[in-house]
Amino acid sequence: MPTIVFASPKGGAGKSTSAVLLASELAGTGAEVTIIDADPNRPVSRWAKRPNKPENLTVLDNVTEQTIIKTIDKTALTSTFVIVDLEGTASRMIPYAMSRADLVIIPTQASLLDAVEAVSAIREVKQQEEAFRISIPAAILFTRTSSAIRTRTLVSIEAEFAENGVPVFRSRIHEREAYRAIFSFGGCLSGLDPASVRNIPAAVENARDFAAEVVAMLKGHKVQSEVAA
């Protein structure tokens, strides 16, 4: 079953938020989903301990550099989707996880510093492709963007990525109060209280667009692999 790896050399890029949003949306379709929380800060595990986590969504956090590959392989046998949330620093766990990925998602904020780090993560994926002689789809996901305004910096970075053939998600994870709320209260977006959290429907739509694009990428890569075979 597909393994989706969230990787970024820079902390605070929105990896854990994006991973939980994706996992929750996939679980909402009835799929069995497992998140492997490989971030030493364990943000996903803390979220999972709060109320209202979907029953068909499992979180594992007892992984190390020595066990990450075996954990991914074993989990992929029983889960419809495996999502790996890696730590935001360089470690040997990152290339290990990438070697098992059907898709690598690289969250980044719309700043020049973050963009440079995101490109370095793309290079890491390319190195794993060469080392293992496999194809690993990867794309950059802009996070914490404004839903109303595309900043000049974002437009400039997008143009540079396009000019250099760097894959970028069409959807973006916008800055939303609802995304912070699920880590405070637990559960999924649909379970939040509209009286306490603003604009939940827009957050739900944003998360669903992202999840749909991920599924489309996975299907597209599978078709390409079958044609190549």
PDB file of C-alpha atoms in Angstrom:
ATOM      1  CA  MET A   1       0.000   0.000   0.000  1.00  0.00           C
ATOM      2  CA  PRO A   2       1.193   3.569  -0.667  1.00  0.00           C
ATOM      3  CA  THR A   3       3.707   5.161   1.684  1.00  0.00           C
ATOM      4  CA  ILE A   4       3.671   8.953   1.841  1.00  0.00           C
ATOM      5  CA  VAL A   5       6.656  10.637   3.470  1.00  0.00           C
ATOM      6  CA  PHE A   6       6.615  14.195   4.801  1.00  0.00           C
ATOM      7  CA  ALA A   7      10.156  15.546   4.835  1.00  0.00           C
ATOM      8  CA  SER A   8      11.786  18.928   5.323  1.00  0.00           C
ATOM      9  CA  PRO A   9      15.270  19.798   6.558  1.00  0.00           C
ATOM     10  CA  LYS A  10      13.784  22.843   8.318  1.00  0.00           C
ATOM     11  CA  GLY A  11      11.668  22.669  11.447  1.00  0.00           C
ATOM     12  CA  GLY A  12       8.378  24.539  11.607  1.00  0.00           C
ATOM     13  CA  ALA A  13       7.533  23.946   7.958  1.00  0.00           C
ATOM     14  CA  GLY A  14       4.111  22.457   8.710  1.00  0.00           C
ATOM     15  CA  LYS A  15       4.951  18.766   8.276  1.00  0.00           C
ATOM     16  CA  SER A  16       2.955  17.439  11.201  1.00  0.00           C
ATOM     17  CA  THR A  17      -0.075  19.612  10.485  1.00  0.00           C
ATOM     18  CA  SER A  18      -0.118  18.539   6.827  1.00  0.00           C
ATOM     19  CA  ALA A  19       0.383  14.879   7.782  1.00  0.00           C
ATOM     20  CA  VAL A  20      -2.524  14.909  10.244  1.00  0.00           C
ATOM     21  CA  LEU A  21      -4.808  16.719   7.789  1.00  0.00           C
ATOM     22  CA  LEU A  22      -4.027  14.197   5.059  1.00  0.00           C
ATOM     23  CA  ALA A  23      -4.386  11.197   7.365  1.00  0.00           C
ATOM     24  CA  SER A  24      -7.699  12.449   8.741  1.00  0.00           C
ATOM     25  CA  GLU A  25      -9.138  13.041   5.272  1.00  0.00           C
ATOM     26  CA  LEU A  26      -8.055   9.605   4.061  1.00  0.00           C
ATOM     27  CA  ALA A  27      -9.427   7.965   7.201  1.00  0.00           C
ATOM     28  CA  GLY A  28     -12.692   9.799   6.588  1.00  0.00           C
ATOM     29  CA  THR A  29     -13.127   7.794   3.376  1.00  0.00           C
ATOM     30  CA  GLY A  30     -12.985   4.549   5.376  1.00  0.00           C
ATOM     31  CA  ALA A  31      -9.359   3.713   4.587  1.00  0.00           C
ATOM     32  CA  GLU A  32      -7.102   2.162   7.220  1.00  0.00           C
ATOM     33  CA  VAL A  33      -4.409   4.784   7.810  1.00  0.00           C
ATOM     34  CA  THR A  34      -1.235   4.630   9.888  1.00  0.00           C
ATOM     35  CA  ILE A  35       0.947   7.610  10.737  1.00  0.00           C
ATOM     36  CA  ILE A  36       4.515   6.826  11.743  1.00  0.00           C
ATOM     37  CA  ASP A  37       5.528   9.707  14.002  1.00  0.00           C
ATOM     38  CA  ALA A  38       9.308   9.866  13.557  1.00  0.00           C
ATOM     39  CA  ASP A  39       9.637  13.398  14.891  1.00  0.00           C
ATOM     40  CA  PRO A  40      11.411  13.381  18.291  1.00  0.00           C
ATOM     41  CA  ASN A  41       8.972  16.070  19.496  1.00  0.00           C
ATOM     42  CA  ARG A  42       6.078  13.642  18.851  1.00  0.00           C
ATOM     43  CA  PRO A  43       3.482  16.247  17.763  1.00  0.00           C
ATOM     44  CA  VAL A  44       1.315  13.667  16.001  1.00  0.00           C
ATOM     45  CA  SER A  45       1.408  11.314  18.978  1.00  0.00           C
ATOM     46  CA  ARG A  46       0.266  14.111  21.283  1.00  0.00           C
ATOM     47  CA  TRP A  47      -2.617  14.848  18.921  1.00  0.00           C
ATOM     48  CA  ALA A  48      -3.548  11.149  18.823  1.00  0.00           C
ATOM     49  CA  LYS A  49      -3.841  11.013  22.623  1.00  0.00           C
ATOM     50  CA  ARG A  50      -6.556  13.655  22.606  1.00  0.00           C
ATOM     51  CA  PRO A  51     -10.238  12.717  22.136  1.00  0.00           C
ATOM     52  CA  ASN A  52     -11.999  11.775  18.905  1.00  0.00           C
ATOM     53  CA  LYS A  53      -9.163  10.351  16.823  1.00  0.00           C
ATOM     54  CA  PRO A  54     -10.710   8.204  14.050  1.00  0.00           C
ATOM     55  CA  GLU A  55     -10.706   4.520  15.025  1.00  0.00           C
ATOM     56  CA  ASN A  56      -9.265   3.539  11.653  1.00  0.00           C
ATOM     57  CA  LEU A  57      -6.277   5.863  12.117  1.00  0.00           C
ATOM     58  CA  THR A  58      -3.294   4.445  14.013  1.00  0.00           C
ATOM     59  CA  VAL A  59      -0.241   6.354  15.209  1.00  0.00           C
ATOM     60  CA  LEU A  60       3.118   4.633  15.832  1.00  0.00           C
ATOM     61  CA  ASP A  61       5.970   6.470  17.506  1.00  0.00           C
ATOM     62  CA  ASN A  62       8.472   3.848  18.648  1.00  0.00           C
ATOM     63  CA  VAL A  63      10.757   4.115  15.619  1.00  0.00           C
ATOM     64  CA  THR A  64      14.494   4.691  15.284  1.00  0.00           C
ATOM     65  CA  GLU A  65      17.008   4.894  12.458  1.00  0.00           C
ATOM     66  CA  GLN A  66      17.499   1.164  12.887  1.00  0.00           C
ATOM     67  CA  THR A  67      13.796   0.247  12.738  1.00  0.00           C
ATOM     68  CA  ILE A  68      12.222   2.795  10.383  1.00  0.00           C
ATOM     69  CA  ILE A  69      12.453   0.662   7.217  1.00  0.00           C
ATOM     70  CA  LYS A  70      11.106  -2.485   8.892  1.00  0.00           C
ATOM     71  CA  THR A  71       8.303  -0.483  10.484  1.00  0.00           C
ATOM     72  CA  ILE A  72       7.262   1.010   7.150  1.00  0.00           C
ATOM     73  CA  ASP A  73       7.397  -2.363   5.374  1.00  0.00           C
ATOM     74  CA  LYS A  74       5.388  -4.134   8.085  1.00  0.00           C
ATOM     75  CA  THR A  75       2.784  -1.382   8.360  1.00  0.00           C
ATOM     76  CA  ALA A  76       2.313  -1.212   4.588  1.00  0.00           C
ATOM     77  CA  LEU A  77       1.092  -4.815   4.617  1.00  0.00           C
ATOM     78  CA  THR A  78      -1.973  -3.973   6.725  1.00  0.00           C
ATOM     79  CA  SER A  79      -2.714  -0.275   6.164  1.00  0.00           C
ATOM     80  CA  THR A  80      -4.338   1.287   3.101  1.00  0.00           C
ATOM     81  CA  PHE A  81      -2.068   4.310   3.504  1.00  0.00           C
ATOM     82  CA  VAL A  82       1.148   4.757   5.493  1.00  0.00           C
ATOM     83  CA  ILE A  83       2.130   8.329   6.319  1.00  0.00           C
ATOM     84  CA  VAL A  84       5.568   9.098   7.747  1.00  0.00           C
ATOM     85  CA  ASP A  85       6.171  12.359   9.599  1.00  0.00           C
ATOM     86  CA  LEU A  86       9.949  12.831   9.762  1.00  0.00           C
ATOM     87  CA  GLU A  87      11.922  15.113  12.028  1.00  0.00           C
ATOM     88  CA  GLY A  88      12.770  18.606  10.811  1.00  0.00           C
ATOM     89  CA  THR A  89      16.543  18.144  10.901  1.00  0.00           C
ATOM     90  CA  ALA A  90      18.993  16.182   8.830  1.00  0.00           C
ATOM     91  CA  SER A  91      19.256  12.561   9.976  1.00  0.00           C
ATOM     92  CA  ARG A  92      19.867   9.112   8.512  1.00  0.00           C
ATOM     93  CA  MET A  93      16.187   8.329   9.047  1.00  0.00           C
ATOM     94  CA  ILE A  94      15.236  10.684   6.206  1.00  0.00           C
ATOM     95  CA  PRO A  95      16.938   8.813   3.328  1.00  0.00           C
ATOM     96  CA  TYR A  96      15.851   5.482   4.836  1.00  0.00           C
ATOM     97  CA  ALA A  97      12.204   6.538   4.791  1.00  0.00           C
ATOM     98  CA  MET A  98      12.494   8.089   1.334  1.00  0.00           C
ATOM     99  CA  SER A  99      13.735   4.787  -0.043  1.00  0.00           C
ATOM    100  CA  ARG A 100      10.320   3.296   0.785  1.00  0.00           C
ATOM    101  CA  ALA A 101       8.215   6.265  -0.373  1.00  0.00           C
ATOM    102  CA  ASP A 102       5.600   6.226  -3.107  1.00  0.00           C
ATOM    103  CA  LEU A 103       5.398  10.000  -2.700  1.00  0.00           C
ATOM    104  CA  VAL A 104       7.569  12.493  -0.818  1.00  0.00           C
ATOM    105  CA  ILE A 105       5.839  15.702   0.245  1.00  0.00           C
ATOM    106  CA  ILE A 106       8.089  18.612   1.169  1.00  0.00           C
ATOM    107  CA  PRO A 107       6.196  21.290   3.101  1.00  0.00           C
ATOM    108  CA  THR A 108       7.656  24.773   2.982  1.00  0.00           C
ATOM    109  CA  GLN A 109       6.629  28.270   3.874  1.00  0.00           C
ATOM    110  CA  ALA A 110       6.743  31.010   1.244  1.00  0.00           C
ATOM    111  CA  SER A 111      10.129  32.443   2.148  1.00  0.00           C
ATOM    112  CA  LEU A 112      13.446  32.343   0.343  1.00  0.00           C
ATOM    113  CA  LEU A 113      15.151  30.515   3.218  1.00  0.00           C
ATOM    114  CA  ASP A 114      12.477  27.823   3.319  1.00  0.00           C
ATOM    115  CA  ALA A 115      12.556  27.489  -0.481  1.00  0.00           C
ATOM    116  CA  VAL A 116      16.294  26.824  -0.426  1.00  0.00           C
ATOM    117  CA  GLU A 117      15.800  24.111   2.201  1.00  0.00           C
ATOM    118  CA  ALA A 118      12.953  22.595   0.179  1.00  0.00           C
ATOM    119  CA  VAL A 119      15.161  22.331  -2.895  1.00  0.00           C
ATOM    120  CA  SER A 120      17.800  20.549  -0.812  1.00  0.00           C
ATOM    121  CA  ALA A 121      15.128  18.003   0.154  1.00  0.00           C
ATOM    122  CA  ILE A 122      14.329  17.484  -3.535  1.00  0.00           C
ATOM    123  CA  ARG A 123      18.030  16.814  -4.122  1.00  0.00           C
ATOM    124  CA  GLU A 124      17.964  14.249  -1.321  1.00  0.00           C
ATOM    125  CA  VAL A 125      15.106  12.444  -3.090  1.00  0.00           C
ATOM    126  CA  LYS A 126      17.087  12.423  -6.340  1.00  0.00           C
ATOM    127  CA  GLN A 127      20.064  10.917  -4.526  1.00  0.00           C
ATOM    128  CA  GLN A 128      17.885   8.113  -3.196  1.00  0.00           C
ATOM    129  CA  GLU A 129      16.528   7.485  -6.684  1.00  0.00           C
ATOM    130  CA  GLU A 130      20.062   7.065  -7.977  1.00  0.00           C
ATOM    131  CA  ALA A 131      21.192   4.973  -5.008  1.00  0.00           C
ATOM    132  CA  PHE A 132      18.293   2.509  -5.168  1.00  0.00           C
ATOM    133  CA  ARG A 133      17.577   2.797  -8.913  1.00  0.00           C
ATOM    134  CA  ILE A 134      13.908   3.551  -8.297  1.00  0.00           C
ATOM    135  CA  SER A 135      11.509   6.366  -9.117  1.00  0.00           C
ATOM    136  CA  ILE A 136      10.339   8.429  -6.131  1.00  0.00           C
ATOM    137  CA  PRO A 137       7.771  11.131  -6.931  1.00  0.00           C
ATOM    138  CA  ALA A 138       8.248  14.271  -4.857  1.00  0.00           C
ATOM    139  CA  ALA A 139       6.623  17.686  -4.749  1.00  0.00           C
ATOM    140  CA  ILE A 140       6.804  20.846  -2.683  1.00  0.00           C
ATOM    141  CA  LEU A 141       3.747  21.862  -0.659  1.00  0.00           C
ATOM    142  CA  PHE A 142       3.400  25.504   0.332  1.00  0.00           C
ATOM    143  CA  THR A 143       2.068  25.852   3.880  1.00  0.00           C
ATOM    144  CA  ARG A 144       0.787  28.655   6.092  1.00  0.00           C
ATOM    145  CA  THR A 145      -0.173  30.690   3.049  1.00  0.00           C
ATOM    146  CA  SER A 146      -2.927  33.295   2.918  1.00  0.00           C
ATOM    147  CA  SER A 147      -6.188  32.135   1.369  1.00  0.00           C
ATOM    148  CA  ALA A 148      -6.860  35.665   0.112  1.00  0.00           C
ATOM    149  CA  ILE A 149      -3.487  37.037  -1.014  1.00  0.00           C
ATOM    150  CA  ARG A 150      -0.611  35.616  -3.026  1.00  0.00           C
ATOM    151  CA  THR A 151       2.422  37.503  -1.784  1.00  0.00           C
ATOM    152  CA  ARG A 152       5.131  38.751  -4.127  1.00  0.00           C
ATOM    153  CA  THR A 153       7.578  36.378  -2.478  1.00  0.00           C
ATOM    154  CA  LEU A 154       5.306  33.384  -3.123  1.00  0.00           C
ATOM    155  CA  VAL A 155       4.770  34.392  -6.752  1.00  0.00           C
ATOM    156  CA  SER A 156       8.521  34.812  -7.226  1.00  0.00           C
ATOM    157  CA  ILE A 157       9.377  31.454  -5.655  1.00  0.00           C
ATOM    158  CA  GLU A 158       6.681  29.669  -7.672  1.00  0.00           C
ATOM    159  CA  ALA A 159       8.006  31.188 -10.884  1.00  0.00           C
ATOM    160  CA  GLU A 160      11.558  30.111 -10.081  1.00  0.00           C
ATOM    161  CA  PHE A 161      10.423  26.580  -9.219  1.00  0.00           C
ATOM    162  CA  ALA A 162       8.463  26.364 -12.482  1.00  0.00           C
ATOM    163  CA  GLU A 163      11.439  27.640 -14.488  1.00  0.00           C
ATOM    164  CA  ASN A 164      13.664  24.955 -12.966  1.00  0.00           C
ATOM    165  CA  GLY A 165      11.131  22.136 -13.245  1.00  0.00           C
ATOM    166  CA  VAL A 166      10.619  21.723  -9.489  1.00  0.00           C
ATOM    167  CA  PRO A 167       7.294  19.907  -8.850  1.00  0.00           C
ATOM    168  CA  VAL A 168       4.867  21.906  -6.697  1.00  0.00           C
ATOM    169  CA  PHE A 169       1.413  21.035  -5.390  1.00  0.00           C
ATOM    170  CA  ARG A 170      -1.427  23.039  -6.888  1.00  0.00           C
ATOM    171  CA  SER A 171      -3.158  23.088  -3.513  1.00  0.00           C
ATOM    172  CA  ARG A 172      -1.652  24.888  -0.538  1.00  0.00           C
ATOM    173  CA  ILE A 173      -2.221  24.506   3.178  1.00  0.00           C
ATOM    174  CA  HIS A 174      -3.482  27.920   4.214  1.00  0.00           C
ATOM    175  CA  GLU A 175      -3.024  29.519   7.606  1.00  0.00           C
ATOM    176  CA  ARG A 176      -6.173  28.438   9.465  1.00  0.00           C
ATOM    177  CA  GLU A 177      -7.283  28.645  13.062  1.00  0.00           C
ATOM    178  CA  ALA A 178      -8.951  25.255  12.607  1.00  0.00           C
ATOM    179  CA  TYR A 179      -5.622  23.564  11.902  1.00  0.00           C
ATOM    180  CA  ARG A 180      -4.204  24.769  15.191  1.00  0.00           C
ATOM    181  CA  ALA A 181      -7.427  23.821  16.961  1.00  0.00           C
ATOM    182  CA  ILE A 182      -7.253  20.112  16.156  1.00  0.00           C
ATOM    183  CA  PHE A 183      -3.898  19.920  17.927  1.00  0.00           C
ATOM    184  CA  SER A 184      -5.426  21.689  20.930  1.00  0.00           C
ATOM    185  CA  PHE A 185      -8.747  19.835  21.108  1.00  0.00           C
ATOM    186  CA  GLY A 186      -8.055  16.619  19.190  1.00  0.00           C
ATOM    187  CA  GLY A 187     -10.085  14.871  16.525  1.00  0.00           C
ATOM    188  CA  CYS A 188     -10.668  16.019  12.964  1.00  0.00           C
ATOM    189  CA  LEU A 189     -11.763  19.262  11.379  1.00  0.00           C
ATOM    190  CA  SER A 190     -15.366  18.100  11.008  1.00  0.00           C
ATOM    191  CA  GLY A 191     -15.588  17.500  14.753  1.00  0.00           C
ATOM    192  CA  LEU A 192     -14.605  21.030  15.791  1.00  0.00           C
ATOM    193  CA  ASP A 193     -17.153  23.295  17.459  1.00  0.00           C
ATOM    194  CA  PRO A 194     -18.156  26.175  15.125  1.00  0.00           C
ATOM    195  CA  ALA A 195     -18.883  28.263  18.193  1.00  0.00           C
ATOM    196  CA  SER A 196     -15.230  28.054  19.244  1.00  0.00           C
ATOM    197  CA  VAL A 197     -13.385  27.870  15.910  1.00  0.00           C
ATOM    198  CA  ARG A 198     -13.951  30.138  12.931  1.00  0.00           C
ATOM    199  CA  ASN A 199     -14.422  29.203   9.278  1.00  0.00           C
ATOM    200  CA  ILE A 200     -14.311  25.418   9.648  1.00  0.00           C
ATOM    201  CA  PRO A 201     -15.938  24.714   6.219  1.00  0.00           C
ATOM    202  CA  ALA A 202     -13.137  26.562   4.391  1.00  0.00           C
ATOM    203  CA  ALA A 203     -10.511  24.592   6.326  1.00  0.00           C
ATOM    204  CA  VAL A 204     -12.278  21.324   5.475  1.00  0.00           C
ATOM    205  CA  GLU A 205     -12.408  22.230   1.779  1.00  0.00           C
ATOM    206  CA  ASN A 206      -8.709  23.139   1.793  1.00  0.00           C
ATOM    207  CA  ALA A 207      -7.739  19.834   3.424  1.00  0.00           C
ATOM    208  CA  ARG A 208      -9.916  17.807   1.045  1.00  0.00           C
ATOM    209  CA  ASP A 209      -8.423  19.505  -2.014  1.00  0.00           C
ATOM    210  CA  PHE A 210      -4.957  18.613  -0.737  1.00  0.00           C
ATOM    211  CA  ALA A 211      -5.898  14.989  -0.026  1.00  0.00           C
ATOM    212  CA  ALA A 212      -7.504  14.622  -3.457  1.00  0.00           C
ATOM    213  CA  GLU A 213      -4.362  15.920  -5.149  1.00  0.00           C
ATOM    214  CA  VAL A 214      -2.209  13.457  -3.167  1.00  0.00           C
ATOM    215  CA  VAL A 215      -4.408  10.531  -4.239  1.00  0.00           C
ATOM    216  CA  ALA A 216      -4.295  11.712  -7.862  1.00  0.00           C
ATOM    217  CA  MET A 217      -0.488  11.871  -7.740  1.00  0.00           C
ATOM    218  CA  LEU A 218      -0.290   8.347  -6.340  1.00  0.00           C
ATOM    219  CA  LYS A 219      -2.606   7.003  -9.032  1.00  0.00           C
ATOM    220  CA  GLY A 220      -0.693   8.829 -11.762  1.00  0.00           C
ATOM    221  CA  HIS A 221       2.625   7.407 -10.622  1.00  0.00           C
ATOM    222  CA  LYS A 222       1.142   3.901 -10.433  1.00  0.00           C
ATOM    223  CA  VAL A 223      -0.107   4.154 -14.001  1.00  0.00           C
ATOM    224  CA  GLN A 224       3.271   5.420 -15.203  1.00  0.00           C
ATOM    225  CA  SER A 225       5.050   2.565 -13.406  1.00  0.00           C
ATOM    226  CA  GLU A 226       2.739  -0.031 -14.972  1.00  0.00           C
ATOM    227  CA  VAL A 227       3.261   1.454 -18.439  1.00  0.00           C
ATOM    228  CA  ALA A 228       7.052   1.473 -17.947  1.00  0.00           C
ATOM    229  CA  ALA A 229       6.963  -2.161 -16.822  1.00  0.00           C
TER     230      ALA A 229
END
